[in-house]
Every structure is written in C-alpha cells, then in structure tokens.
Amino acid sequence: MSAVPQPRTEAAENPPAEPAARAGGGRRSLAVALLIGALGAALVLLTGAQTWGEGRTGAGQGALPVSADGRDVTGLPAALAVVGLAALVAVLAVRRLGRIAVAALLTLCGAAIVLTSVLGATDTDALRAEAAKATGLADAGVAHVSHTAWPWLSAAGGVLLLLAGLLALRYGRGWPAMSGRYERAERPARGRTLAAADPDRPEELWKALDRGEDPTRGD
C-alpha cells in the first residue's frame, strides 16, 4: 500500500516572516534613535547660547543687571552634545563590539548632559563672575537672582541623547552598517573566481571597471 502524499498546508508554503519583521523593527528603532539623538543634540546646543540666570549687583548708588548664559555656567553640555552627535553617526560606521562601545559612549554623554544641566539650573557662580566684571570688584555680590527654564530644556536634550544611546545598545546589533554594501561588493564569494571581461563587449568592460578590475589586463 503506497503512502498518499499529504497536501502542503498554507503555513508550510508561506513560512512566518520573522526575519522581515525583525528587519522592519530594526529600521524603525534606527530611525527613532537618529531622530531623537539629532533633536537632543540640537536642543542642547541651542540652550547653551540662552540666558540661564539673571540678577542685580550693586555699583555705587545704583544696581547693574547681570546675566549668565549656558556657556558661562558650564560648557560641558554643549561639548558633550557634539561628542554625542559624533557617536550617533559613528554607530552606523562600526560593528559588533565597536558598535556597543560607541552606543555606550552615546548613553554616557546623554546622562552627563542631564547631570550637568540640572546642576547648572541653580548655579550662581557664573553670575558672581559677571558681577565682578561689571563692577571691577572681585567680591561683588548678586541679589534678586532668578533662573530660567533653559537649563531644564538642556537636560531634556540630554534625555533624548540618553534614549538614543539605550536604543543603540538594545537594537544596534540589527542595524545596517554604512560600509557593509561596499565590503560585500569588494569581496567575492569564497570558492568563486570572477570571469575575465570580454573586450569585444562594452557592457562587460563597464562591469569590470565597476568591480575595480583592469579589463585590459590579459590572463
């Protein structure tokens, strides 16, 4: 008695598209990381040029207004934003352990920006330095001190960079690398040799040039 072949089911003919779904999730996480990382760095750089603190200092019979911007208070957030932005781009240029290391650097930059921005939100040393410049007195005091919301916006930018770094640590292994396409084109498959270009066929000559070969060189 011969066995009757069973009809193929729809599931067998159409296997689950897990790799495609995983690739789609990787692209989405990459797009989100690039977007929030770039926005976070831009926000930190923008806030560094804004006024973080204001006050008044005595000078003779009157009082002079003094103010300090983010760069006067601390230059670390802006510097770390530049480093974080470079790390965000470098994530796509490296692979494996290098990508993990760069993602960790991006995460640390974001965390450090948050910390330094929060500390700068209540800083008065920069205002005292500006008061000393305005009055010419090293011990000039500052009264009626007020702080703006810009330091907190700088901290928010650091949070965005921090989240971008965490996304890179979590999903970065599945992200494409910028140089991968060219590496695959330069390295022929193992065990295969490239056929010599036929000089009588112009399209073969162009293909050989595109591969980086010399079509005029004989065997």
Coordinates of C-alpha atoms in Angstrom, one line a residue:
M1 CA 0.0 0.0 0.0
S2 CA 1.6 3.2 -1.1
A3 CA 1.6 6.3 1.0
V4 CA -0.6 9.1 -0.2
P5 CA 1.3 12.4 -0.2
Q6 CA -0.2 14.9 2.1
P7 CA -1.2 18.3 0.5
R8 CA 1.1 21.1 1.6
T9 CA -0.5 23.4 4.0
E10 CA -0.6 27.2 3.7
A11 CA 1.7 27.6 6.7
A12 CA 4.3 25.3 5.0
E13 CA 4.1 27.2 1.7
N14 CA 4.3 30.6 3.5
P15 CA 6.7 30.4 6.5
P16 CA 6.4 33.1 9.1
A17 CA 8.1 36.3 8.1
E18 CA 10.0 36.7 11.3
P19 CA 13.3 37.9 9.7
A20 CA 11.4 40.5 7.7
A21 CA 9.5 41.7 10.8
R22 CA 12.8 41.8 12.8
A23 CA 14.4 43.8 10.0
G24 CA 11.5 46.2 10.0
G25 CA 11.7 46.7 13.7
G26 CA 15.4 47.3 13.4
R27 CA 14.9 50.0 10.8
R28 CA 12.2 51.7 12.9
S29 CA 14.4 51.7 16.0
L30 CA 17.3 53.1 13.9
A31 CA 15.1 55.9 12.6
V32 CA 13.8 56.8 16.1
A33 CA 17.3 56.8 17.5
L34 CA 18.7 59.0 14.8
L35 CA 15.7 61.4 15.1
I36 CA 15.7 61.8 18.9
G37 CA 19.5 61.9 19.1
A38 CA 19.8 64.7 16.5
L39 CA 17.0 66.6 18.2
G40 CA 18.6 66.2 21.6
A41 CA 22.0 67.4 20.4
A42 CA 20.4 70.4 18.6
L43 CA 18.4 71.3 21.7
V44 CA 21.5 71.2 24.0
L45 CA 23.5 73.3 21.6
L46 CA 20.6 75.8 21.3
T47 CA 20.1 76.2 25.0
G48 CA 23.8 76.8 25.6
A49 CA 23.5 80.2 24.0
Q50 CA 20.5 81.2 26.1
T51 CA 20.3 83.0 29.4
W52 CA 20.3 80.6 32.4
G53 CA 20.5 83.1 35.3
E54 CA 19.8 86.7 36.0
G55 CA 20.4 89.1 38.9
R56 CA 21.5 92.5 40.0
T57 CA 24.7 93.7 41.5
G58 CA 25.4 96.9 43.5
A59 CA 27.5 99.6 41.9
G60 CA 27.8 103.0 43.6
Q61 CA 24.3 104.4 44.2
G62 CA 22.6 102.1 41.7
A63 CA 22.4 98.5 40.7
L64 CA 23.5 96.8 37.5
P65 CA 21.7 93.9 35.9
V66 CA 23.9 90.9 35.2
S67 CA 23.1 87.7 33.4
A68 CA 24.9 84.4 32.5
D69 CA 24.2 82.1 29.6
G70 CA 24.6 78.4 29.5
R71 CA 28.2 78.6 28.2
D72 CA 29.1 80.9 31.1
V73 CA 27.6 78.5 33.6
T74 CA 29.1 75.3 32.2
G75 CA 30.5 74.4 28.8
L76 CA 30.1 70.7 29.3
P77 CA 26.6 70.1 27.9
A78 CA 27.5 71.7 24.6
A79 CA 30.8 69.8 24.3
L80 CA 29.1 66.5 25.3
A81 CA 26.3 67.2 22.7
V82 CA 29.0 67.4 20.0
V83 CA 30.6 64.2 21.1
G84 CA 27.2 62.5 21.4
L85 CA 26.3 63.6 17.8
A86 CA 29.5 62.2 16.5
A87 CA 28.9 59.0 18.4
L88 CA 25.4 58.8 16.9
V89 CA 26.9 58.9 13.4
A90 CA 29.7 56.5 14.3
V91 CA 27.2 53.9 15.5
L92 CA 26.5 53.2 11.8
A93 CA 30.1 53.1 10.8
V94 CA 31.2 50.3 13.2
R95 CA 30.0 46.8 14.0
R96 CA 29.9 44.3 16.8
L97 CA 31.9 45.3 19.9
G98 CA 32.8 48.7 18.3
R99 CA 29.1 49.5 17.9
I100 CA 28.4 48.5 21.6
A101 CA 31.2 50.8 22.7
V102 CA 30.0 53.7 20.7
A103 CA 26.5 53.2 21.9
A104 CA 27.7 53.2 25.5
L105 CA 29.6 56.4 24.8
L106 CA 26.4 58.0 23.4
T107 CA 24.4 56.9 26.5
L108 CA 27.0 58.3 28.9
C109 CA 27.1 61.6 27.0
G110 CA 23.3 61.9 27.4
A111 CA 23.5 61.1 31.1
A112 CA 26.3 63.6 31.7
I113 CA 24.4 66.3 29.9
V114 CA 21.4 65.7 32.2
L115 CA 23.5 65.9 35.3
T116 CA 25.5 69.0 34.4
S117 CA 22.4 70.8 33.1
V118 CA 20.5 70.1 36.3
L119 CA 23.4 71.3 38.4
G120 CA 23.7 74.5 36.3
A121 CA 20.0 75.3 36.8
T122 CA 20.7 76.7 40.3
D123 CA 24.3 77.9 39.8
T124 CA 25.2 81.4 41.0
D125 CA 29.0 81.3 40.5
A126 CA 28.7 82.5 36.8
L127 CA 26.5 85.4 38.0
R128 CA 29.1 86.4 40.5
A129 CA 31.8 86.3 37.9
E130 CA 29.7 88.5 35.6
A131 CA 29.1 90.9 38.6
A132 CA 32.9 91.1 39.2
K133 CA 33.4 92.0 35.5
A134 CA 30.7 94.7 35.6
T135 CA 31.8 96.4 38.9
G136 CA 35.5 95.7 38.9
L137 CA 35.2 94.3 42.4
A138 CA 36.3 90.7 43.0
D139 CA 33.8 90.3 45.9
A140 CA 30.8 91.8 44.2
G141 CA 27.6 90.3 45.4
V142 CA 24.5 89.4 43.4
A143 CA 20.9 90.0 44.5
H144 CA 17.5 89.2 43.2
V145 CA 18.8 86.1 41.5
S146 CA 16.4 84.3 39.1
H147 CA 16.9 81.2 36.9
T148 CA 15.2 80.5 33.5
A149 CA 13.9 77.2 32.1
W150 CA 16.7 76.8 29.6
P151 CA 18.8 74.6 31.8
W152 CA 15.9 72.2 32.1
L153 CA 15.5 72.2 28.3
S154 CA 19.2 71.3 28.1
A155 CA 18.5 68.4 30.4
A156 CA 15.6 67.3 28.2
G157 CA 18.0 67.3 25.3
G158 CA 20.3 65.1 27.3
V159 CA 17.4 62.7 28.0
L160 CA 16.8 62.4 24.2
L161 CA 20.5 61.5 23.7
L162 CA 20.4 59.1 26.5
L163 CA 17.3 57.3 25.0
A164 CA 19.1 57.2 21.6
G165 CA 22.1 55.5 23.3
L166 CA 19.8 53.0 25.0
L167 CA 18.1 52.2 21.7
A168 CA 21.5 51.7 20.1
L169 CA 22.5 49.3 22.9
R170 CA 19.3 47.3 22.7
Y171 CA 18.7 47.1 18.9
G172 CA 22.1 48.3 17.4
R173 CA 23.2 44.8 16.5
G174 CA 20.5 44.5 13.9
W175 CA 21.1 47.9 12.4
P176 CA 22.9 48.1 9.0
A177 CA 26.4 49.4 8.6
M178 CA 27.2 52.2 6.2
S179 CA 30.2 50.3 4.8
G180 CA 28.6 46.9 4.6
R181 CA 27.4 47.2 1.0
Y182 CA 30.9 48.1 -0.3
E183 CA 32.6 45.4 1.6
R184 CA 30.3 42.8 0.1
A185 CA 31.0 44.2 -3.3
E186 CA 34.7 44.1 -2.9
R187 CA 34.9 40.5 -1.5
P188 CA 33.9 37.8 -4.0
A189 CA 32.2 34.7 -2.6
R190 CA 34.5 32.0 -1.3
G191 CA 35.4 29.5 -4.0
R192 CA 34.3 31.7 -6.9
T193 CA 36.5 33.5 -9.4
L194 CA 35.4 36.4 -11.4
A195 CA 35.4 35.8 -15.2
A196 CA 37.6 38.0 -17.3
A197 CA 35.9 40.8 -19.2
D198 CA 35.4 40.3 -22.9
P199 CA 37.0 43.3 -24.6
D200 CA 34.6 43.0 -27.5
R201 CA 31.6 43.6 -25.3
P202 CA 31.4 47.2 -23.9
E203 CA 29.0 46.3 -21.1
E204 CA 31.5 43.8 -19.8
L205 CA 34.2 46.4 -19.7
W206 CA 32.0 48.7 -17.7
K207 CA 31.1 45.9 -15.2
A208 CA 34.8 45.1 -14.8
L209 CA 35.6 48.8 -14.1
D210 CA 32.8 48.9 -11.6
R211 CA 34.4 46.0 -9.8
G212 CA 37.7 47.7 -9.7
E213 CA 39.4 45.4 -12.2
D214 CA 41.6 46.2 -15.2
P215 CA 39.8 45.0 -18.3
T216 CA 42.8 45.5 -20.5
R217 CA 45.0 43.0 -18.4
G218 CA 45.3 39.6 -20.0
D219 CA 45.3 36.3 -18.2

